[in-house]
């Protein structure tokens, strides 16, 4: 039996097509429900961040055990704001913070210095 005599039977062709369709379906499921869901979640989070606004003097920092141990800062006016852990670590008690509605940046004032923390940078790093 030489190489020229080899043929696929109808059953083998059907099995191969079923496997191909199955692999394609798995790929489509992963793209639609896993990858796109992450993108939608990031986009929704960014939208929520843009809706937020605050302005105040930081009097304390901590973790909110009722909100999955979210890192939070407490302002002098008794409000609290959850922040990304990266930002929480960069903010000190005594800093003044401003976050305007519609923006992704937090402006931090400390000892006559000003620096910017951008939520969008963190969110964009998650997309990679």
XYZ file of N, CA, C and O in Angstrom:
512
model
N 0.853 -1.180 0.000
C 0.000 0.000 0.000
C 0.893 1.235 0.000
O 1.578 1.511 0.971
N 0.923 1.980 -1.064
C 1.748 3.165 -1.185
C 1.009 4.417 -0.760
O -0.172 4.405 -0.427
N 1.715 5.513 -0.779
C 1.124 6.793 -0.379
C -0.005 7.202 -1.311
O -0.929 7.880 -0.922
N 0.057 6.789 -2.537
C -0.962 7.165 -3.506
C -2.296 6.498 -3.210
O -3.351 6.976 -3.610
N -2.302 5.367 -2.501
C -3.517 4.603 -2.247
C -4.280 5.076 -1.007
O -5.355 4.573 -0.723
N -3.735 6.015 -0.266
C -4.361 6.434 0.989
C -5.509 7.403 0.728
O -5.353 8.391 0.030
N -6.693 7.101 1.275
C -7.867 7.971 1.152
C -8.572 8.046 2.496
O -8.550 7.099 3.277
N -9.206 9.183 2.736
C -10.018 9.339 3.949
C -11.394 8.750 3.690
O -11.988 8.990 2.632
N -11.910 8.053 4.675
C -13.282 7.558 4.551
C -14.240 8.680 4.923
O -13.836 9.693 5.512
N -15.500 8.516 4.596
C -16.502 9.527 4.945
C -16.573 9.730 6.456
O -16.766 10.843 6.937
N -16.428 8.689 7.220
C -16.469 8.785 8.691
C -15.290 9.611 9.192
O -15.449 10.474 10.062
N -14.096 9.395 8.645
C -12.923 10.161 9.049
C -13.079 11.639 8.694
O -12.713 12.519 9.465
N -13.620 11.928 7.544
C -13.841 13.314 7.125
C -14.836 13.988 8.062
O -14.632 15.118 8.501
N -15.934 13.277 8.385
C -16.933 13.839 9.304
C -16.333 14.110 10.679
O -16.584 15.147 11.284
N -15.515 13.183 11.177
C -14.864 13.373 12.481
C -13.926 14.583 12.446
O -13.907 15.390 13.365
N -13.153 14.693 11.383
C -12.221 15.817 11.247
C -12.984 17.143 11.188
O -12.588 18.131 11.827
N -14.077 17.178 10.451
C -14.887 18.403 10.375
C -15.505 18.736 11.732
O -15.539 19.904 12.139
N -16.001 17.721 12.451
C -16.570 17.951 13.773
C -15.525 18.499 14.744
O -15.806 19.405 15.521
N -14.331 17.962 14.683
C -13.247 18.474 15.545
C -12.918 19.917 15.170
O -12.761 20.777 16.034
N -12.835 20.199 13.872
C -12.557 21.568 13.422
C -13.628 22.545 13.870
O -13.329 23.638 14.353
N -14.885 22.154 13.722
C -15.994 23.012 14.150
C -15.948 23.194 15.667
O -16.171 24.295 16.187
N -15.629 22.147 16.396
C -15.534 22.240 17.857
C -14.442 23.207 18.298
O -14.643 24.029 19.183
N -13.286 23.117 17.671
C -12.180 24.027 17.988
C -12.572 25.463 17.671
O -12.325 26.378 18.453
N -13.212 25.676 16.532
C -13.670 27.016 16.160
C -14.686 27.545 17.171
O -14.637 28.708 17.566
N -15.606 26.689 17.623
C -16.623 27.101 18.591
C -15.980 27.496 19.921
O -16.372 28.484 20.543
N -14.992 26.734 20.360
C -14.289 27.066 21.605
C -13.580 28.410 21.462
O -13.645 29.271 22.343
N -12.894 28.615 20.352
C -12.218 29.886 20.099
C -13.216 31.046 20.113
O -12.976 32.082 20.730
N -14.335 30.874 19.441
C -15.362 31.908 19.386
C -15.923 32.199 20.782
O -16.136 33.359 21.144
N -16.154 31.166 21.579
C -16.661 31.329 22.944
C -15.668 32.125 23.787
O -16.047 33.063 24.484
N -14.389 31.753 23.708
C -13.370 32.458 24.492
C -13.314 33.919 24.085
O -13.293 34.806 24.936
N -13.310 34.187 22.802
C -13.238 35.581 22.342
C -14.461 36.372 22.772
O -14.351 37.479 23.271
N -15.627 35.803 22.599
C -16.863 36.527 22.870
C -17.101 36.733 24.358
O -17.432 37.827 24.791
N -16.933 35.690 25.143
C -17.347 35.772 26.534
C -16.229 36.052 27.516
O -16.485 36.557 28.603
N -15.001 35.773 27.167
C -13.916 36.019 28.105
C -13.141 37.283 27.762
O -13.015 38.178 28.578
N -12.636 37.373 26.559
C -11.830 38.529 26.177
C -12.700 39.777 26.099
O -12.361 40.810 26.672
N -13.817 39.716 25.390
C -14.679 40.888 25.262
C -15.277 41.294 26.603
O -15.497 42.470 26.857
N -15.536 40.331 27.482
C -16.083 40.657 28.798
C -15.072 41.467 29.594
O -15.441 42.428 30.263
N -13.794 41.112 29.534
C -12.766 41.885 30.220
C -12.712 43.309 29.673
O -12.605 44.270 30.423
N -12.785 43.437 28.363
C -12.757 44.772 27.749
C -13.961 45.582 28.207
O -13.829 46.748 28.565
N -15.138 44.966 28.225
C -16.340 45.677 28.665
C -16.231 46.075 30.131
O -16.645 47.164 30.514
N -15.685 45.188 30.952
C -15.539 45.488 32.382
C -14.586 46.672 32.583
O -14.852 47.564 33.384
N -13.485 46.694 31.845
C -12.536 47.800 31.943
C -13.193 49.094 31.465
O -13.061 50.137 32.108
N -13.915 49.029 30.346
C -14.594 50.221 29.833
C -15.635 50.735 30.833
O -15.749 51.945 31.052
N -16.390 49.835 31.449
C -17.384 50.246 32.453
C -16.718 50.845 33.679
O -17.213 51.827 34.239
N -15.611 50.279 34.103
C -14.883 50.822 35.254
C -14.381 52.224 34.953
O -14.482 53.122 35.792
N -13.845 52.410 33.765
C -13.361 53.733 33.371
C -14.511 54.730 33.314
O -14.367 55.886 33.742
N -15.652 54.296 32.821
C -16.836 55.163 32.778
C -17.251 55.562 34.205
O -17.556 56.733 34.461
N -17.240 54.608 35.127
C -17.591 54.906 36.517
C -16.596 55.872 37.156
O -16.984 56.759 37.922
N -15.324 55.700 36.849
C -14.302 56.605 37.373
C -14.549 58.023 36.868
O -14.417 58.990 37.621
N -14.928 58.157 35.602
C -15.191 59.484 35.043
C -16.394 60.155 35.710
O -16.460 61.377 35.777
N -17.325 59.369 36.209
C -18.513 59.927 36.871
C -18.202 60.433 38.279
O -18.958 61.217 38.831
N -17.112 59.987 38.830
C -16.752 60.317 40.205
C -16.086 61.686 40.290
O -15.363 62.094 39.389
N -16.331 62.392 41.395
C -15.615 63.637 41.657
C -15.416 63.764 43.162
O -16.252 63.328 43.951
N -14.271 64.335 43.536
C -14.000 64.609 44.945
C -12.951 65.687 45.052
O -12.218 65.973 44.103
N -12.904 66.288 46.218
C -11.995 67.398 46.482
C -11.858 67.477 47.993
O -12.848 67.695 48.696
N -10.664 67.263 48.503
C -10.533 67.349 49.943
C -9.141 67.068 50.463
O -8.231 66.704 49.727
N -9.028 67.212 51.780
C -7.796 66.986 52.516
C -7.839 65.583 53.116
O -8.791 65.230 53.817
N -6.816 64.791 52.846
C -6.753 63.420 53.343
C -6.379 63.434 54.822
O -5.342 63.985 55.202
N -7.260 62.836 55.651
C -6.971 62.774 57.092
C -6.661 61.356 57.566
O -6.148 61.181 58.671
N -6.949 60.353 56.722
C -6.663 58.981 57.111
C -6.690 58.086 55.883
O -7.257 58.436 54.845
N -6.062 56.929 56.012
C -6.052 55.904 54.971
C -6.377 54.575 55.634
O -6.078 54.375 56.809
N -6.991 53.695 54.887
C -7.303 52.391 55.453
C -7.849 51.450 54.404
O -7.725 51.686 53.202
N -8.465 50.381 54.915
C -9.067 49.366 54.050
C -10.509 49.160 54.481
O -10.795 49.084 55.667
N -11.391 49.078 53.509
C -12.817 48.908 53.781
C -13.148 47.423 53.778
O -13.299 46.813 52.728
N -13.262 46.847 54.968
C -13.497 45.401 55.060
C -14.861 45.003 54.522
O -15.092 43.849 54.199
N -15.772 45.961 54.399
C -17.098 45.665 53.860
C -17.143 45.795 52.340
O -18.163 45.560 51.714
N -16.040 46.208 51.735
C -15.946 46.350 50.281
C -14.708 45.606 49.771
O -13.835 46.185 49.138
N -14.613 44.333 50.089
C -13.529 43.470 49.620
C -12.150 44.014 49.994
O -11.192 43.883 49.235
N -12.056 44.658 51.147
C -10.805 45.246 51.637
C -10.226 46.276 50.658
O -9.014 46.376 50.482
N -11.101 47.036 50.033
C -10.664 48.077 49.097
C -9.826 49.112 49.845
O -10.107 49.455 50.995
N -8.790 49.593 49.185
C -7.964 50.645 49.771
C -8.723 51.967 49.638
O -9.154 52.344 48.563
N -8.895 52.655 50.768
C -9.675 53.884 50.793
C -8.903 54.997 51.492
O -8.005 54.745 52.298
N -9.281 56.201 51.137
C -8.785 57.380 51.835
C -9.983 58.098 52.432
O -11.096 58.027 51.907
N -9.749 58.775 53.545
C -10.804 59.500 54.235
C -10.467 60.989 54.200
O -9.341 61.386 54.512
N -11.472 61.779 53.813
C -11.291 63.220 53.738
C -11.760 63.900 55.017
O -12.526 63.325 55.802
N -11.325 65.124 55.174
C -11.667 65.917 56.352
C -13.178 66.081 56.498
O -13.700 66.132 57.609
N -13.901 66.122 55.375
C -15.359 66.301 55.424
C -16.105 64.989 55.682
O -17.306 64.897 55.485
N -15.373 63.950 56.121
C -15.928 62.638 56.511
C -16.301 61.744 55.334
O -16.880 60.686 55.527
N -15.983 62.135 54.100
C -16.248 61.252 52.966
C -15.059 60.315 52.794
O -13.956 60.586 53.254
N -15.328 59.190 52.138
C -14.247 58.253 51.840
C -14.310 57.894 50.358
O -15.380 57.905 49.753
N -13.150 57.592 49.797
C -13.039 57.278 48.386
C -12.137 56.054 48.240
O -11.052 56.004 48.826
N -12.595 55.081 47.469
C -11.773 53.908 47.157
C -10.852 54.262 45.991
O -11.269 54.902 45.027
N -9.603 53.850 46.098
C -8.608 54.107 45.061
C -7.897 52.813 44.693
O -7.890 51.859 45.466
N -7.265 52.814 43.520
C -6.397 51.703 43.171
C -5.272 51.635 44.191
O -4.782 52.664 44.668
N -4.838 50.444 44.512
C -3.767 50.254 45.489
C -2.498 51.010 45.132
O -1.805 51.514 46.007
N -2.191 51.105 43.833
C -1.004 51.843 43.403
C -1.101 53.305 43.820
O -0.119 53.906 44.239
N -2.292 53.883 43.691
C -2.476 55.285 44.062
C -2.517 55.447 45.568
O -1.977 56.406 46.116
N -3.181 54.531 46.240
C -3.311 54.589 47.696
C -1.929 54.685 48.347
O -1.722 55.457 49.273
N -0.980 53.914 47.833
C 0.369 53.911 48.387
C 1.096 55.236 48.143
O 1.987 55.600 48.904
N 0.721 55.960 47.115
C 1.397 57.219 46.775
C 0.813 58.424 47.499
O 1.386 59.508 47.469
N -0.338 58.253 48.117
C -1.014 59.365 48.781
C -0.703 59.322 50.272
O -0.760 58.263 50.895
N -0.387 60.484 50.817
C -0.071 60.606 52.244
C -1.165 61.362 52.978
O -1.871 62.189 52.387
N -1.263 61.101 54.254
C -2.156 61.903 55.092
C -1.640 63.340 55.045
O -0.439 63.592 55.129
N -2.550 64.280 54.852
C -2.197 65.683 54.709
C -2.193 66.160 53.268
O -2.138 67.364 53.008
N -2.243 65.237 52.310
C -2.320 65.617 50.895
C -3.707 66.164 50.589
O -4.700 65.760 51.196
N -3.768 67.067 49.631
C -5.046 67.538 49.105
C -5.240 66.906 47.734
O -4.320 66.883 46.921
N -6.442 66.383 47.498
C -6.737 65.697 46.246
C -7.908 66.366 45.542
O -8.856 66.809 46.197
N -7.822 66.410 44.224
C -8.926 66.904 43.402
C -9.127 65.933 42.247
O -8.186 65.582 41.532
N -10.353 65.483 42.083
C -10.752 64.640 40.946
C -12.035 65.234 40.397
O -13.047 65.259 41.073
N -11.981 65.751 39.174
C -13.140 66.380 38.549
C -13.952 65.362 37.765
O -13.395 64.446 37.158
N -15.264 65.542 37.772
C -16.162 64.679 37.005
C -15.811 64.783 35.523
O -15.530 65.862 35.006
N -15.822 63.653 34.842
C -15.518 63.624 33.419
C -14.052 63.394 33.118
O -13.679 63.188 31.966
N -13.202 63.409 34.145
C -11.771 63.195 33.957
C -11.348 61.884 34.601
O -12.060 61.341 35.440
N -10.185 61.424 34.206
C -9.637 60.202 34.810
C -8.484 60.504 35.762
O -7.996 59.611 36.430
N -8.058 61.744 35.817
C -6.875 62.076 36.621
C -7.250 62.573 38.017
O -8.294 63.186 38.222
N -6.372 62.271 38.940
C -6.453 62.785 40.307
C -5.245 63.700 40.472
O -4.103 63.278 40.237
N -5.488 64.936 40.859
C -4.405 65.874 41.109
C -4.116 65.861 42.599
O -5.020 66.028 43.419
N -2.848 65.651 42.936
C -2.422 65.576 44.329
C -1.527 66.776 44.633
O -0.576 67.047 43.894
N -1.857 67.483 45.716
C -1.047 68.609 46.177
C -0.411 68.220 47.502
O -1.104 67.811 48.432
N 0.926 68.362 47.561
C 1.668 68.015 48.772
C 2.832 68.993 48.925
O 3.692 69.064 48.054
N 2.839 69.719 50.040
C 3.958 70.621 50.351
C 4.372 71.487 49.163
O 5.507 71.480 48.731
N 3.438 72.206 48.623
C 3.671 73.115 47.493
C 4.091 72.390 46.211
O 4.580 72.999 45.278
N 3.914 71.083 46.174
C 4.184 70.312 44.963
C 2.867 69.763 44.430
O 1.906 69.593 45.173
N 2.852 69.488 43.135
C 1.652 68.960 42.495
C 2.067 67.780 41.619
O 3.063 67.856 40.910
N 1.313 66.685 41.713
C 1.534 65.588 40.783
C 0.211 64.949 40.407
O -0.794 65.143 41.078
N 0.238 64.236 39.303
C -0.972 63.682 38.700
C -0.942 62.152 38.786
O 0.074 61.526 38.502
N -2.085 61.580 39.141
C -2.289 60.127 39.087
C -3.400 59.890 38.069
O -4.482 60.455 38.205
N -3.128 59.081 37.059
C -4.103 58.878 35.982
C -4.671 57.462 36.021
O -3.958 56.486 35.774
N -5.961 57.358 36.328
C -6.645 56.070 36.362
C -6.613 55.375 35.004
O -6.558 54.153 34.922
N -6.652 56.154 33.938
C -6.676 55.579 32.592
C -5.402 54.791 32.302
O -5.448 53.756 31.646
N -4.266 55.246 32.823
C -3.011 54.525 32.605
C -3.087 53.115 33.185
O -2.627 52.153 32.566
N -3.659 53.007 34.368
C -3.789 51.691 34.998
C -4.740 50.826 34.182
O -4.456 49.660 33.894
N -5.876 51.381 33.804
C -6.855 50.613 33.036
C -6.276 50.173 31.698
O -6.496 49.052 31.267
N -5.529 51.049 31.042
C -4.921 50.685 29.760
C -3.889 49.572 29.927
O -3.743 48.721 29.055
N -3.180 49.567 31.050
C -2.189 48.502 31.279
C -2.873 47.156 31.446
O -2.280 46.110 31.159
N -4.117 47.123 31.891
C -4.869 45.877 32.047
C -5.332 45.328 30.708
O -5.633 44.150 30.591
N -5.417 46.166 29.703
C -5.888 45.734 28.381
C -4.825 44.892 27.666
O -5.131 44.191 26.728
N -3.595 44.989 28.076
C -2.493 44.317 27.364
C -2.416 42.871 27.700
O -2.856 42.317 28.580
